[in-house]
Amino acid sequence: MASLDDFSVITRRDEPLAPLTWLRIGGPAQRLIEPRSVDELAAVLRTCHELGEHVRLLGGGSNLLIRDEGVAGVVIRLTDPAFCGVSISGNRVKAGGGALLSHVITESAQAGLAGMETLVGIPGTIAGALKGNAGGRNGEIGEHVASITVMTSSGDKYVRQGDELVFEYRRSNVVELCVVEAEFELTPDSPDEIAERMRKLWVIKKSTQPLSFQSAGCIFKNPRGLSAGALIEQAGLKGVKIGECEVSDRHGNFIVTNPGARSADVLKLIDVMRTKVSEAHGVELELEIQVW
Ligand code: EPU
């Protein structure tokens, strides 16, 4: 019978996850496993499946809150170069699921391929960006996908073509555990013009969002036609603090954490934000971040 001990070389036990997330809080993973190849990833997943182990995939940790008690079971990270490559051929960009979105944006722009630059400033990995259809006012990653290679939690790998994929506001039908690789179809343009568009978007983002603090991006999805940030501000919540966690005074839909912050306090603050917005506006806010 297969055992997780077979993967001890690539496993860390009781590994703190806080340093791997943007909020930098929360407890450890019972097992953190970093496979070195696609075949090894499949072997780990098959073993976990056989053993009934709960498995989660950790991307860039930018849209994620880990509870103080940590995470039971297995957390997988695709950090090996086998999962992080970016290559360009014609108008197509291929990227590993573990590649940083920012890396793909820069490589595409430098190669004179337009499309991804609208995502400038969004943290995280390609896998995470695809699952949650990362984007903003100027575009979403789903618009550019030609195909993706996925792996299920039982270790089966297959390709899904762009036309079978559905990307909606902050969600997609990419339900498989891992995105191993993705191919994007972009549009040729002048690298200088792409860079100029990126610069303008970056300036706007910097002036409206608390980039330099520790935050997980927007906490809630925008309710249809409304801005969660504006609703939170109008409910008088900017600057409200629980423990070392506070509602950003720059943008109401961000929580920033200071040293000594606890996940339990972030969760309490989320509750307060939801309750107050519901009382003030009759709108139920839906979480955008994942809570493990
Ligand atoms: N606003 C306020 N008070 C606030 C925040 C915003 O009045 O505290 C107002 C703004 O003045 C503006 C409107 O609300 O009129 C919309 O604000 P903003 O342009 O900042 O955009 P957003 O809807 O709050 C969305 C995404 C961001 C993305 C930006 C820019 C969501 C939940 N948020 O924010 O995505 O960066 O557009 O494209 O969809 C994220 O998802 O993590 C994220 C940061």
Tab-separated table of C-alpha atoms and ligand atoms in Angstrom:
chain	number	residue	atom	x	y	z
A	1	MET	CA	0.000	0.000	0.000
A	2	ALA	CA	1.307	3.415	-0.946
A	3	SER	CA	2.187	5.747	1.895
A	4	LEU	CA	2.860	9.465	2.158
A	5	ASP	CA	6.218	8.490	3.676
A	6	ASP	CA	7.258	7.665	0.092
A	7	PHE	CA	7.345	11.433	-0.463
A	8	SER	CA	9.291	12.426	2.664
A	9	VAL	CA	12.034	14.135	0.576
A	10	ILE	CA	9.519	16.665	-0.759
A	11	THR	CA	7.397	16.909	2.393
A	12	ARG	CA	7.581	19.285	5.334
A	13	ARG	CA	5.512	18.426	8.423
A	14	ASP	CA	3.692	21.040	10.487
A	15	GLU	CA	4.969	23.689	8.129
A	16	PRO	CA	3.891	27.278	8.913
A	17	LEU	CA	1.734	28.627	6.093
A	18	ALA	CA	1.624	32.250	7.284
A	19	PRO	CA	4.847	33.233	5.454
A	20	LEU	CA	3.359	31.808	2.250
A	21	THR	CA	0.306	34.075	2.325
A	22	TRP	CA	-0.016	37.815	1.794
A	23	LEU	CA	-1.835	38.316	5.095
A	24	ARG	CA	1.059	36.493	6.814
A	25	ILE	CA	-1.166	34.995	9.497
A	26	GLY	CA	-2.666	31.602	10.344
A	27	GLY	CA	-1.407	28.200	11.420
A	28	PRO	CA	0.633	25.379	9.860
A	29	ALA	CA	-0.134	22.681	7.286
A	30	GLN	CA	-0.002	19.131	8.613
A	31	ARG	CA	1.989	18.254	5.456
A	32	LEU	CA	3.281	20.643	2.809
A	33	ILE	CA	4.392	18.797	-0.332
A	34	GLU	CA	6.269	20.342	-3.280
A	35	PRO	CA	6.437	17.860	-6.182
A	36	ARG	CA	9.394	18.091	-8.583
A	37	SER	CA	7.629	16.968	-11.750
A	38	VAL	CA	4.196	16.421	-13.243
A	39	ASP	CA	4.600	12.653	-12.753
A	40	GLU	CA	5.527	13.130	-9.101
A	41	LEU	CA	2.496	15.407	-8.626
A	42	ALA	CA	0.292	12.648	-10.085
A	43	ALA	CA	1.893	10.064	-7.767
A	44	VAL	CA	1.299	12.272	-4.696
A	45	LEU	CA	-2.326	12.855	-5.687
A	46	ARG	CA	-2.985	9.158	-6.387
A	47	THR	CA	-1.570	8.278	-2.977
A	48	CYS	CA	-3.623	10.931	-1.175
A	49	HIS	CA	-6.696	9.710	-3.043
A	50	GLU	CA	-6.064	6.095	-1.985
A	51	LEU	CA	-5.507	7.142	1.625
A	52	GLY	CA	-8.508	9.477	1.690
A	53	GLU	CA	-6.236	12.419	2.624
A	54	HIS	CA	-7.698	15.875	2.182
A	55	VAL	CA	-5.634	17.810	-0.385
A	56	ARG	CA	-5.521	21.535	-1.137
A	57	LEU	CA	-3.471	23.418	-3.667
A	58	LEU	CA	-1.713	26.548	-2.448
A	59	GLY	CA	-0.989	29.135	-5.138
A	60	GLY	CA	0.514	32.552	-4.421
A	61	GLY	CA	-1.410	32.881	-1.146
A	62	SER	CA	-2.707	36.289	-2.156
A	63	ASN	CA	-6.443	35.619	-1.924
A	64	LEU	CA	-6.320	33.395	1.102
A	65	LEU	CA	-6.855	33.454	4.862
A	66	ILE	CA	-5.503	30.509	6.855
A	67	ARG	CA	-7.268	29.902	10.166
A	68	ASP	CA	-5.138	30.122	13.336
A	69	GLU	CA	-5.500	26.368	13.943
A	70	GLY	CA	-3.902	25.564	10.562
A	71	VAL	CA	-4.813	23.014	7.927
A	72	ALA	CA	-5.196	19.239	8.388
A	73	GLY	CA	-4.141	16.913	5.561
A	74	VAL	CA	-1.942	17.792	2.608
A	75	VAL	CA	-1.181	21.163	1.063
A	76	ILE	CA	0.564	21.056	-2.316
A	77	ARG	CA	2.599	23.885	-3.840
A	78	LEU	CA	3.766	23.922	-7.458
A	79	THR	CA	7.011	25.818	-6.892
A	80	ASP	CA	9.438	23.581	-8.771
A	81	PRO	CA	10.741	25.038	-12.076
A	82	ALA	CA	8.851	22.145	-13.734
A	83	PHE	CA	5.639	24.084	-12.987
A	84	CYS	CA	6.800	27.686	-13.320
A	85	GLY	CA	8.077	28.040	-16.906
A	86	VAL	CA	6.881	30.676	-19.371
A	87	SER	CA	7.490	30.272	-23.118
A	88	ILE	CA	6.336	32.177	-26.165
A	89	SER	CA	5.668	30.974	-29.685
A	90	GLY	CA	3.995	33.301	-32.202
A	91	ASN	CA	0.957	34.880	-30.510
A	92	ARG	CA	0.774	32.114	-27.914
A	93	VAL	CA	2.160	32.187	-24.386
A	94	LYS	CA	2.486	28.956	-22.436
A	95	ALA	CA	2.844	29.131	-18.670
A	96	GLY	CA	3.077	26.584	-15.876
A	97	GLY	CA	0.336	26.617	-13.248
A	98	GLY	CA	2.870	27.689	-10.633
A	99	ALA	CA	4.206	30.615	-12.698
A	100	LEU	CA	3.498	34.021	-11.235
A	101	LEU	CA	0.862	35.987	-13.130
A	102	SER	CA	3.159	39.038	-12.896
A	103	HIS	CA	5.925	37.080	-14.650
A	104	VAL	CA	3.582	36.097	-17.497
A	105	ILE	CA	2.373	39.706	-17.831
A	106	THR	CA	5.950	41.015	-18.118
A	107	GLU	CA	7.168	38.317	-20.527
A	108	SER	CA	4.152	38.844	-22.799
A	109	ALA	CA	4.548	42.624	-22.789
A	110	GLN	CA	8.260	42.403	-23.588
A	111	ALA	CA	7.504	40.041	-26.478
A	112	GLY	CA	5.017	42.586	-27.897
A	113	LEU	CA	1.927	40.556	-27.045
A	114	ALA	CA	-1.040	42.493	-25.661
A	115	GLY	CA	-3.905	41.339	-23.434
A	116	MET	CA	-2.350	40.310	-20.157
A	117	GLU	CA	-1.181	43.846	-19.298
A	118	THR	CA	-4.710	44.724	-18.125
A	119	LEU	CA	-4.006	42.423	-15.160
A	120	VAL	CA	-0.995	44.414	-13.947
A	121	GLY	CA	-0.686	44.540	-10.174
A	122	ILE	CA	-2.682	41.361	-9.562
A	123	PRO	CA	-0.620	38.953	-7.458
A	124	GLY	CA	-0.787	35.155	-7.421
A	125	THR	CA	-0.068	32.224	-9.709
A	126	ILE	CA	-1.506	31.281	-13.083
A	127	ALA	CA	-3.402	28.351	-11.517
A	128	GLY	CA	-5.055	30.553	-8.903
A	129	ALA	CA	-5.754	33.326	-11.405
A	130	LEU	CA	-7.535	30.895	-13.731
A	131	LYS	CA	-9.626	29.260	-11.037
A	132	GLY	CA	-10.933	32.588	-9.772
A	133	ASN	CA	-10.844	34.352	-13.187
A	134	ALA	CA	-8.597	37.057	-11.756
A	135	GLY	CA	-9.180	40.490	-13.173
A	136	GLY	CA	-10.577	43.908	-12.622
A	137	ARG	CA	-12.285	46.750	-14.396
A	138	ASN	CA	-9.961	46.493	-17.400
A	139	GLY	CA	-10.061	42.802	-18.157
A	140	GLU	CA	-9.982	39.245	-16.862
A	141	ILE	CA	-7.568	36.392	-17.448
A	142	GLY	CA	-10.309	34.149	-18.888
A	143	GLU	CA	-10.565	36.335	-22.005
A	144	HIS	CA	-7.175	35.127	-23.221
A	145	VAL	CA	-7.208	31.372	-22.535
A	146	ALA	CA	-6.644	29.018	-25.488
A	147	SER	CA	-6.395	25.801	-23.447
A	148	ILE	CA	-5.377	24.494	-20.039
A	149	THR	CA	-3.870	21.236	-18.823
A	150	VAL	CA	-5.420	20.166	-15.542
A	151	MET	CA	-4.943	17.377	-13.013
A	152	THR	CA	-7.731	16.036	-10.823
A	153	SER	CA	-7.412	15.187	-7.137
A	154	SER	CA	-7.073	11.515	-8.163
A	155	GLY	CA	-4.068	12.308	-10.387
A	156	ASP	CA	-5.740	12.194	-13.840
A	157	LYS	CA	-4.376	14.724	-16.315
A	158	TYR	CA	-6.131	16.096	-19.399
A	159	VAL	CA	-6.410	19.142	-21.627
A	160	ARG	CA	-9.459	21.420	-21.661
A	161	GLN	CA	-9.913	23.684	-24.663
A	162	GLY	CA	-10.866	27.326	-24.259
A	163	ASP	CA	-14.321	26.798	-25.763
A	164	GLU	CA	-15.305	24.359	-22.975
A	165	LEU	CA	-14.222	26.774	-20.275
A	166	VAL	CA	-16.592	29.244	-18.676
A	167	PHE	CA	-15.169	32.339	-17.021
A	168	GLU	CA	-17.460	34.622	-15.040
A	169	TYR	CA	-16.929	37.382	-12.494
A	170	ARG	CA	-14.351	35.900	-10.086
A	171	ARG	CA	-15.253	32.290	-10.915
A	172	SER	CA	-14.698	29.647	-13.560
A	173	ASN	CA	-15.648	26.064	-14.303
A	174	VAL	CA	-12.042	24.974	-13.724
A	175	VAL	CA	-13.029	22.601	-10.925
A	176	GLU	CA	-10.038	20.252	-11.151
A	177	LEU	CA	-7.575	20.526	-8.255
A	178	CYS	CA	-4.527	21.625	-10.287
A	179	VAL	CA	-3.905	23.695	-13.377
A	180	VAL	CA	-0.599	22.241	-14.550
A	181	GLU	CA	-0.192	24.481	-17.587
A	182	ALA	CA	-2.120	27.101	-19.548
A	183	GLU	CA	-1.829	28.492	-23.036
A	184	PHE	CA	-2.935	32.046	-23.824
A	185	GLU	CA	-3.694	33.568	-27.227
A	186	LEU	CA	-2.627	37.223	-27.277
A	187	THR	CA	-2.567	40.062	-29.809
A	188	PRO	CA	0.609	41.567	-31.309
A	189	ASP	CA	1.206	45.202	-30.311
A	190	SER	CA	4.122	47.553	-29.725
A	191	PRO	CA	5.991	46.717	-26.482
A	192	ASP	CA	6.244	50.462	-25.747
A	193	GLU	CA	2.499	50.988	-25.989
A	194	ILE	CA	1.794	47.938	-23.847
A	195	ALA	CA	4.290	49.224	-21.250
A	196	GLU	CA	2.642	52.662	-21.255
A	197	ARG	CA	-0.808	51.121	-20.653
A	198	MET	CA	0.652	49.061	-17.811
A	199	ARG	CA	2.192	52.129	-16.250
A	200	LYS	CA	-1.111	54.037	-16.304
A	201	LEU	CA	-3.052	51.127	-14.796
A	202	TRP	CA	-0.399	50.704	-12.127
A	203	VAL	CA	-0.604	54.363	-11.094
A	204	ILE	CA	-4.407	54.112	-10.715
A	205	LYS	CA	-4.145	50.915	-8.702
A	206	LYS	CA	-1.475	52.357	-6.422
A	207	SER	CA	-3.580	55.415	-5.706
A	208	THR	CA	-6.752	53.481	-4.855
A	209	GLN	CA	-5.554	50.319	-3.101
A	210	PRO	CA	-3.372	49.677	-0.044
A	211	LEU	CA	-0.622	47.793	-1.923
A	212	SER	CA	2.119	48.466	0.561
A	213	PHE	CA	0.275	46.975	3.533
A	214	GLN	CA	-0.319	43.346	4.224
A	215	SER	CA	-3.657	42.529	2.637
A	216	ALA	CA	-5.314	39.739	0.659
A	217	GLY	CA	-6.779	42.028	-1.992
A	218	CYS	CA	-10.508	42.606	-1.982
A	219	ILE	CA	-12.209	40.638	0.785
A	220	PHE	CA	-15.687	40.541	-0.793
A	221	LYS	CA	-16.939	40.211	-4.347
A	222	ASN	CA	-18.733	43.237	-5.704
A	223	PRO	CA	-22.497	42.672	-5.531
A	224	ARG	CA	-23.983	43.002	-9.046
A	225	GLY	CA	-23.778	46.639	-10.157
A	226	LEU	CA	-22.424	47.831	-6.784
A	227	SER	CA	-19.027	48.355	-5.178
A	228	ALA	CA	-18.418	46.437	-1.964
A	229	GLY	CA	-15.764	49.023	-1.021
A	230	ALA	CA	-18.225	51.897	-1.342
A	231	LEU	CA	-20.917	50.023	0.634
A	232	ILE	CA	-18.416	49.310	3.414
A	233	GLU	CA	-17.275	52.937	3.473
A	234	GLN	CA	-20.881	54.210	3.570
A	235	ALA	CA	-21.579	51.852	6.479
A	236	GLY	CA	-18.908	53.810	8.396
A	237	LEU	CA	-16.449	50.937	8.619
A	238	LYS	CA	-13.216	52.397	7.258
A	239	GLY	CA	-10.519	52.275	9.927
A	240	VAL	CA	-12.530	49.951	12.202
A	241	LYS	CA	-10.114	47.704	14.054
A	242	ILE	CA	-10.282	44.342	15.806
A	243	GLY	CA	-7.009	43.304	17.417
A	244	GLU	CA	-4.283	44.079	14.885
A	245	CYS	CA	-6.624	43.856	11.859
A	246	GLU	CA	-8.324	46.876	10.361
A	247	VAL	CA	-10.523	47.934	7.488
A	248	SER	CA	-8.224	49.886	5.187
A	249	ASP	CA	-8.870	53.623	5.262
A	250	ARG	CA	-7.798	53.792	1.617
A	251	HIS	CA	-10.234	51.197	0.226
A	252	GLY	CA	-13.097	49.737	2.282
A	253	ASN	CA	-12.908	46.290	0.695
A	254	PHE	CA	-9.403	45.617	2.027
A	255	ILE	CA	-8.416	44.395	5.468
A	256	VAL	CA	-4.859	45.153	6.456
A	257	THR	CA	-3.031	43.229	9.147
A	258	ASN	CA	-0.314	44.490	11.470
A	259	PRO	CA	2.264	42.388	13.326
A	260	GLY	CA	0.546	40.211	15.948
A	261	ALA	CA	-2.696	39.944	13.920
A	262	ARG	CA	-4.747	36.761	14.285
A	263	SER	CA	-6.985	35.057	11.750
A	264	ALA	CA	-9.772	34.886	14.310
A	265	ASP	CA	-9.768	38.710	14.397
A	266	VAL	CA	-9.913	38.944	10.592
A	267	LEU	CA	-12.905	36.578	10.669
A	268	LYS	CA	-14.579	38.697	13.372
A	269	LEU	CA	-13.963	41.835	11.299
A	270	ILE	CA	-15.432	40.126	8.223
A	271	ASP	CA	-18.529	39.319	10.286
A	272	VAL	CA	-18.844	42.905	11.459
A	273	MET	CA	-18.479	44.196	7.870
A	274	ARG	CA	-21.138	41.799	6.591
A	275	THR	CA	-23.573	42.581	9.401
A	276	LYS	CA	-23.178	46.378	9.161
A	277	VAL	CA	-23.478	46.419	5.361
A	278	SER	CA	-26.557	44.206	5.573
A	279	GLU	CA	-28.122	46.528	8.180
A	280	ALA	CA	-27.213	49.723	6.307
A	281	HIS	CA	-27.899	48.648	2.720
A	282	GLY	CA	-29.816	45.334	2.841
A	283	VAL	CA	-27.012	43.735	0.780
A	284	GLU	CA	-25.414	40.399	1.730
A	285	LEU	CA	-21.714	40.488	0.868
A	286	GLU	CA	-20.141	37.313	-0.517
A	287	LEU	CA	-16.514	36.468	0.326
A	288	GLU	CA	-13.988	36.699	-2.492
A	289	ILE	CA	-11.048	35.394	-0.470
A	290	GLN	CA	-10.791	31.732	0.416
A	291	VAL	CA	-10.698	30.712	4.052
A	292	TRP	CA	-8.852	27.475	4.888
B	1	EPU	N1	-15.179	53.284	-3.510
B	1	EPU	C1	-15.554	54.006	-2.406
B	1	EPU	N2	-14.976	53.706	-1.211
B	1	EPU	C2	-14.053	52.722	-1.078
B	1	EPU	C3	-13.672	51.986	-2.215
B	1	EPU	C4	-14.248	52.283	-3.431
B	1	EPU	O1	-16.375	54.894	-2.496
B	1	EPU	O2	-13.581	52.525	0.035
B	1	EPU	C5	-15.778	53.623	-4.813
B	1	EPU	C6	-14.735	54.210	-5.761
B	1	EPU	O3	-14.600	55.587	-5.579
B	1	EPU	C7	-15.290	53.841	-7.108
B	1	EPU	C8	-16.021	52.535	-6.854
B	1	EPU	O4	-16.238	52.461	-5.450
B	1	EPU	O5	-16.227	54.776	-7.535
B	1	EPU	C9	-15.244	51.327	-7.335
B	1	EPU	O6	-13.995	51.288	-6.666
B	1	EPU	P1	-12.651	50.736	-7.370
B	1	EPU	O7	-12.443	51.415	-8.688
B	1	EPU	O8	-11.576	50.773	-6.368
B	1	EPU	O9	-13.001	49.255	-7.771
B	1	EPU	P2	-13.632	48.096	-6.953
B	1	EPU	O10	-14.901	47.731	-7.618
B	1	EPU	O11	-13.681	48.357	-5.489
B	1	EPU	C10	-12.561	46.195	-8.390
B	1	EPU	C11	-11.987	44.848	-8.029
B	1	EPU	C12	-10.509	45.004	-7.707
B	1	EPU	C13	-9.804	45.641	-8.894
B	1	EPU	C14	-10.439	46.997	-9.168
B	1	EPU	C15	-9.808	47.728	-10.347
B	1	EPU	C16	-13.651	43.442	-6.938
B	1	EPU	C17	-14.188	42.960	-5.659
B	1	EPU	N3	-12.664	44.328	-6.861
B	1	EPU	O12	-12.540	46.960	-7.198
B	1	EPU	O13	-10.008	43.691	-7.524
B	1	EPU	O14	-8.421	45.786	-8.611
B	1	EPU	O15	-11.838	46.818	-9.454
B	1	EPU	O16	-9.976	47.009	-11.520
B	1	EPU	O17	-14.114	43.025	-8.003
B	1	EPU	C18	-9.592	41.989	-5.911
B	1	EPU	O18	-10.490	41.368	-6.462
B	1	EPU	O19	-8.896	41.504	-4.997
B	1	EPU	C19	-9.335	43.337	-6.356
B	1	EPU	C20	-8.508	44.136	-5.725
